[in-house]
Amino acid sequence: MGAAVAGWTVAAVLLQVAGLSLFLYGFFPVKPTLRGFSGAESYRVPSCGSVSAGEQEPALPPDQLRSLYRELSGIPPVYDRLVLMVIDGLPAEFVLGRGRKPPSKKMMESMPYTQSLLAGCKAAGYHAKAAPPTVTMPRLKAMVSGAIGGFLDVAFNFNTQAFLEDNLLDQLHMIGLKLVMLGDETWIKLFPTLFTRQDGVSSFYVKDTVEVDFNVSRHLEFELAAKDWSVLVLHYLGLDHVGHIGGRRSVLMTQKMKEMDDVIRRVHAASLQDNLDRTLLVVVSDHGMTDGGNHGGSSYEETDSLAFFIGHSVESPYCSPYDQNEALQVDLAPTLALLFGVPIPKNSFGVVLPKLLNSLTDDQKLRMLELNSWQILRLLQAQVSAFCLEDCINVESSIELDILPESIEQKLCFLLSKAISSHQSSRLHRGSDFKSVEAGYYGTAADNYHTFLRNASEWLSHRATDKPLYLLVSAIMLMTMSCLFLMGTVSYLFKGRSLSQADHHSESYLDQRWHLDEVLVLAGMFLYVISLGSSSFVEEEQYTWHFLTSTLYLIFLAKAVQSMLKGSNPTLGHKAEGNSFDRSSFFYATSYELTPGKRNGYKLCTILVVLVAGRVIRAWHQGGINWVHFPDISKLLAQADPSVVKSLQIISVLAVVVLFSISLTLLRARPEFVIGVWLTHISCGFLVLLHVWGNHIGTSLPINHTTASVARQFYVIASVSVSVTVLASPWVFPIFSREAKSPSSGSSPVKAIHGIRKSLVLTGMTYTAFWGLLQLLLQQPINAIPLFLILLQTVSSAVHFSLDKTLHKQWVQVVAMHFLGMAGHFGLGNTNSLASIDVAGAFIGISSYSTVLSGILMFMITYASPLMLYLGLVLHASVKDVDDASNLRQLKWSYILDKIVTLPCLFPLLINSLALTSYTIVLLAMRNHLFVWSVFSPKYLYACAATVCTYVGVSIIAMTALYSCAVFKFRARSYRDKSL
């Protein structure tokens, strides 16, 4: 039966992987774009034919191309030089305030020069909304191309490829402008052959807040004095790194903003001296940040990026510097393209920003809006082939002005024709002596153009790419088959066990009636699957897992109390006591026997430990996404003295070391081996303490790079210690032991196979203890106590399930530990938003950026709790009853392996398959939902990562059990051969 179960399980996993890969390929395609680069055709009225049917423009030298564009556009370039300064991660509210209110006094004092420009109406600022995912690479693409890429750009952010689509920098390069880049090397990866000079720095080593900006500013004086460039790109990363390390309120934040303000002052002063206001300084940020300093999601704090312009065309005699001027990040590309006399990039759906056109005449402003509308019109024609400008003009007169059409295509057609009509009226009154009449026609035309452009831009930005439905349905069918295979395997397994009556040690276990804990598990999983269809439940998923976990363990508590009451009655409890006081308990495996009274006390204590620890974890990080502002323990500690957080870290490390030390004292093994394991654990604990003591992440002070060597020493010692323990423990413990005569065995000694149990107890405790220390090293300092509590829950659950196997079926036990892992996952502050991923911890012990190493550490930090519980299942597997195989000549290792490994591996795979398949169906149904990219798609990425986590955890359980059983089988066979 074991071979059949293994075969069906492997087949189910392969089907799931195939289905998941197919769905990811179909649902997240690369967004289709118009090929080629905009040219002279951009200045002509779009024809009603196919967009790609235009004639190929002949290649011209840069000077001739520049003259051609100027002649066709009718607008002379407003600027000759561009300085594009990107301050990574700077929220717009730090500079422009929020809700028509200025920023805080502290923020204004951090950027005095910038604030003086705003107050003097010599600069204009916008809250430029960034589209999710709010990570650097896709946001840079959006700024230079005016288009939003595919959602999976969040993954490509760590492996940037050359950008081949039409964009502003290539357009400027084609008319002969020379470009220089200093800062984030992402620019060099996107445009590898574009820059005349370049000096890139890694954007991913977030622990560096000083050198990463110094390497940019050290070239600044030279480049500002140079005359050979027309475009200078400066990308400063330090502020974003400060956020990742210490959050928005880091003590380093104001210092970094002062540094950026000084750079703005230097650049602006140089531009005023050199070319008589012909230089435009643009200060932008690629995204904002949450209170914790992270980004990637779709909250206001993450999408609130800055677009700040300093130049003669933005100066105005009157301004309201802190008005809530809103724009989109994609508006930057068409605005800069028209100001510098190049065509708008082909896939741009941005809108020209009006505050940058103050130096132009009314005719020039309307011409810019007309060119912008033509560009948007070409994109509309690519999406809706029947969309034609001539048809729009003809149908405009038949539509009443007060009634807008219901169809979005007709609405856009009507708005465009209205704008063109008002533009023509403005031309007719151009020479009018009545300036007020002329101004009125201009204002009407400009308003109509902006109305059309904003509506069309919004429609294009939300336009979902057509998904190949047959491909997605095929993927879901494969995943459904995988789920059915696993369900069939479980059914076959339970049917086989029922027929063989393998679990004869407990009458209650063979009871076919449904018990309350089993009903709750099944009902809870059903409710969880149903909840995945609600965006609110997806955003606040932690409440589901906390409720299911606490309710299930309350039922366990009630059953434990009921068992104690029955045990106190001699007539009722005699038989139960005889059955429950078996030899497969955790305490027997550790050679520590308990009286029935102590056993009952420990049963209650272990459940209470899990419940109390769960309540503390639940209160540590109160909110998910919508209610993250709720007060909780972590926020209180964030405002407390840093020494308090450091003290809690030290206490947690010592508690993990003490817990592991106590567990080792209960084992009877070779003293030198146990002492060796204990010493390595003590050494690793000491290294974590050194890291805590020397690391100032919690206090937001600069990072001491010497702590990296401490972390690397920990990695080496922990890896070697765990590997040696896993490999050596099956060889250390004796195979058999002779105990006193039992009542059922007469005068013959009982041969109990408990060496494999002790081996798995040691392995499981080593796994969890070293994993706990690793997480205390990697996680945010504020999560130290929850990490220890999750470890305590893991050990307490394994001990509780070993004390009385008549209370809960094994599959319920496995599911309960899975629930604990998911509750702990959200209890550590994780959410279904990409912004909750801890980037800073992924560089502990790494001196330079490595995609593979940082990605592995980031994965381990994110799934610390589920992996902890999977490792705890090794400890849980060590207490399974295998006394049926106690006869040496009838030793059935397949049965032992089945008892140890089947359910702990099968049920996590089944639960994950149910959740993944259900959510895949939900995602397909929600593919046109408003929140598909902001809520449902990030959750699906987490579901995929959780699948990888499940595979890793199950693989560890299976390989550990297989290796242990293989060693003991070999030793038992050798012992039998010697005996014969």
mmCIF file of N, CA, C and O in Angstrom, residues 207 244-247 250 642 646 649 691-692 694-704 707 777-782 838 840-841 844:
data_model
loop_
_atom_site.group_PDB
_atom_site.id
_atom_site.type_symbol
_atom_site.label_atom_id
_atom_site.label_comp_id
_atom_site.label_asym_id
_atom_site.label_seq_id
_atom_site.Cartn_x
_atom_site.Cartn_y
_atom_site.Cartn_z
ATOM 1 N N LYS A 207 21.308 47.395 3.210
ATOM 2 C CA LYS A 207 21.950 47.753 4.471
ATOM 3 C C LYS A 207 22.897 48.947 4.308
ATOM 4 O O LYS A 207 23.350 49.525 5.289
ATOM 5 N N HIS A 244 13.769 50.788 4.488
ATOM 6 C CA HIS A 244 13.768 49.333 4.695
ATOM 7 C C HIS A 244 14.351 48.973 6.061
ATOM 8 O O HIS A 244 13.925 48.002 6.689
ATOM 9 N N ILE A 245 15.329 49.737 6.503
ATOM 10 C CA ILE A 245 15.992 49.411 7.762
ATOM 11 C C ILE A 245 15.190 49.892 8.968
ATOM 12 O O ILE A 245 14.989 49.155 9.928
ATOM 13 N N GLY A 246 14.722 51.144 8.911
ATOM 14 C CA GLY A 246 14.089 51.710 10.102
ATOM 15 C C GLY A 246 12.699 52.258 9.919
ATOM 16 O O GLY A 246 12.126 52.778 10.873
ATOM 17 N N GLY A 247 12.119 52.195 8.711
ATOM 18 C CA GLY A 247 10.785 52.707 8.492
ATOM 19 C C GLY A 247 10.754 54.203 8.227
ATOM 20 O O GLY A 247 11.780 54.886 8.189
ATOM 21 N N SER A 250 12.438 56.650 10.811
ATOM 22 C CA SER A 250 13.829 56.409 11.168
ATOM 23 C C SER A 250 14.540 57.727 11.470
ATOM 24 O O SER A 250 14.278 58.762 10.847
ATOM 25 N N PRO A 642 14.771 51.619 22.436
ATOM 26 C CA PRO A 642 15.359 50.501 21.684
ATOM 27 C C PRO A 642 15.940 49.410 22.579
ATOM 28 O O PRO A 642 15.989 48.244 22.170
ATOM 29 N N LYS A 646 15.789 45.200 22.266
ATOM 30 C CA LYS A 646 17.014 44.392 22.312
ATOM 31 C C LYS A 646 16.970 43.409 23.475
ATOM 32 O O LYS A 646 17.418 42.257 23.351
ATOM 33 N N GLN A 649 14.866 40.517 22.478
ATOM 34 C CA GLN A 649 15.627 39.645 21.591
ATOM 35 C C GLN A 649 16.535 38.710 22.393
ATOM 36 O O GLN A 649 16.577 37.488 22.130
ATOM 37 N N HIS A 691 25.316 39.140 17.351
ATOM 38 C CA HIS A 691 24.693 39.889 16.255
ATOM 39 C C HIS A 691 23.673 40.887 16.807
ATOM 40 O O HIS A 691 23.619 42.040 16.360
ATOM 41 N N VAL A 692 22.872 40.436 17.769
ATOM 42 C CA VAL A 692 21.879 41.332 18.381
ATOM 43 C C VAL A 692 22.573 42.505 19.065
ATOM 44 O O VAL A 692 22.143 43.658 18.962
ATOM 45 N N GLY A 694 25.534 43.812 18.476
ATOM 46 C CA GLY A 694 26.263 44.714 17.582
ATOM 47 C C GLY A 694 25.428 45.309 16.480
ATOM 48 O O GLY A 694 25.880 46.216 15.777
ATOM 49 N N ASN A 695 24.204 44.806 16.315
ATOM 50 C CA ASN A 695 23.361 45.274 15.228
ATOM 51 C C ASN A 695 22.409 46.339 15.745
ATOM 52 O O ASN A 695 21.796 46.175 16.781
ATOM 53 N N HIS A 696 22.259 47.419 14.969
ATOM 54 C CA HIS A 696 21.438 48.532 15.425
ATOM 55 C C HIS A 696 20.233 48.734 14.525
ATOM 56 O O HIS A 696 19.789 49.857 14.321
ATOM 57 N N ILE A 697 19.715 47.635 13.979
ATOM 58 C CA ILE A 697 18.544 47.781 13.123
ATOM 59 C C ILE A 697 17.385 48.368 13.915
ATOM 60 O O ILE A 697 16.667 49.241 13.471
ATOM 61 N N GLY A 698 17.213 47.884 15.128
ATOM 62 C CA GLY A 698 16.083 48.340 15.919
ATOM 63 C C GLY A 698 16.167 49.799 16.284
ATOM 64 O O GLY A 698 15.157 50.451 16.522
ATOM 65 N N THR A 699 17.359 50.343 16.323
ATOM 66 C CA THR A 699 17.509 51.745 16.696
ATOM 67 C C THR A 699 17.674 52.644 15.481
ATOM 68 O O THR A 699 17.857 53.843 15.624
ATOM 69 N N SER A 700 17.619 52.074 14.283
ATOM 70 C CA SER A 700 17.693 52.847 13.038
ATOM 71 C C SER A 700 19.011 53.580 12.870
ATOM 72 O O SER A 700 19.079 54.624 12.239
ATOM 73 N N LEU A 701 20.071 53.050 13.458
ATOM 74 C CA LEU A 701 21.394 53.635 13.275
ATOM 75 C C LEU A 701 22.111 52.921 12.151
ATOM 76 O O LEU A 701 21.719 51.837 11.740
ATOM 77 N N PRO A 702 23.187 53.509 11.613
ATOM 78 C CA PRO A 702 23.891 52.850 10.522
ATOM 79 C C PRO A 702 24.340 51.442 10.900
ATOM 80 O O PRO A 702 24.680 51.169 12.043
ATOM 81 N N ILE A 703 24.339 50.572 9.893
ATOM 82 C CA ILE A 703 24.653 49.171 10.125
ATOM 83 C C ILE A 703 26.149 48.965 10.302
ATOM 84 O O ILE A 703 26.965 49.525 9.586
ATOM 85 N N ASN A 704 26.495 48.151 11.279
ATOM 86 C CA ASN A 704 27.881 47.760 11.483
ATOM 87 C C ASN A 704 28.176 46.558 10.597
ATOM 88 O O ASN A 704 27.640 45.471 10.811
ATOM 89 N N THR A 707 29.053 42.776 11.596
ATOM 90 C CA THR A 707 28.076 41.764 12.004
ATOM 91 C C THR A 707 27.832 40.740 10.899
ATOM 92 O O THR A 707 27.315 39.662 11.167
ATOM 93 N N LEU A 777 17.901 35.518 14.120
ATOM 94 C CA LEU A 777 18.980 36.243 13.460
ATOM 95 C C LEU A 777 18.463 37.081 12.293
ATOM 96 O O LEU A 777 18.916 38.211 12.079
ATOM 97 N N LEU A 778 17.493 36.541 11.540
ATOM 98 C CA LEU A 778 17.066 37.164 10.290
ATOM 99 C C LEU A 778 15.891 38.116 10.445
ATOM 100 O O LEU A 778 15.819 39.131 9.759
ATOM 101 N N GLN A 779 14.957 37.777 11.320
ATOM 102 C CA GLN A 779 13.718 38.539 11.398
ATOM 103 C C GLN A 779 13.938 39.921 12.007
ATOM 104 O O GLN A 779 14.964 40.195 12.644
ATOM 105 N N GLN A 780 12.930 40.776 11.819
ATOM 106 C CA GLN A 780 12.959 42.069 12.473
ATOM 107 C C GLN A 780 13.045 41.883 13.984
ATOM 108 O O GLN A 780 12.408 40.983 14.534
ATOM 109 N N PRO A 781 13.825 42.691 14.685
ATOM 110 C CA PRO A 781 13.988 42.514 16.134
ATOM 111 C C PRO A 781 12.672 42.500 16.893
ATOM 112 O O PRO A 781 12.551 41.834 17.920
ATOM 113 N N ILE A 782 11.681 43.196 16.388
ATOM 114 C CA ILE A 782 10.414 43.299 17.093
ATOM 115 C C ILE A 782 9.639 41.984 17.086
ATOM 116 O O ILE A 782 8.688 41.801 17.852
ATOM 117 N N ASP A 838 9.931 41.268 4.032
ATOM 118 C CA ASP A 838 11.077 41.882 4.706
ATOM 119 C C ASP A 838 12.310 41.774 3.809
ATOM 120 O O ASP A 838 12.891 40.706 3.651
ATOM 121 N N ALA A 840 15.094 43.846 4.197
ATOM 122 C CA ALA A 840 16.323 44.130 4.927
ATOM 123 C C ALA A 840 16.956 42.857 5.478
ATOM 124 O O ALA A 840 18.185 42.694 5.443
ATOM 125 N N GLY A 841 16.148 41.934 6.005
ATOM 126 C CA GLY A 841 16.698 40.712 6.586
ATOM 127 C C GLY A 841 17.352 39.801 5.580
ATOM 128 O O GLY A 841 18.153 38.930 5.947
ATOM 129 N N ILE A 844 21.357 39.903 5.634
ATOM 130 C CA ILE A 844 22.142 39.642 6.835
ATOM 131 C C ILE A 844 23.147 38.535 6.547
ATOM 132 O O ILE A 844 22.787 37.431 6.134
#
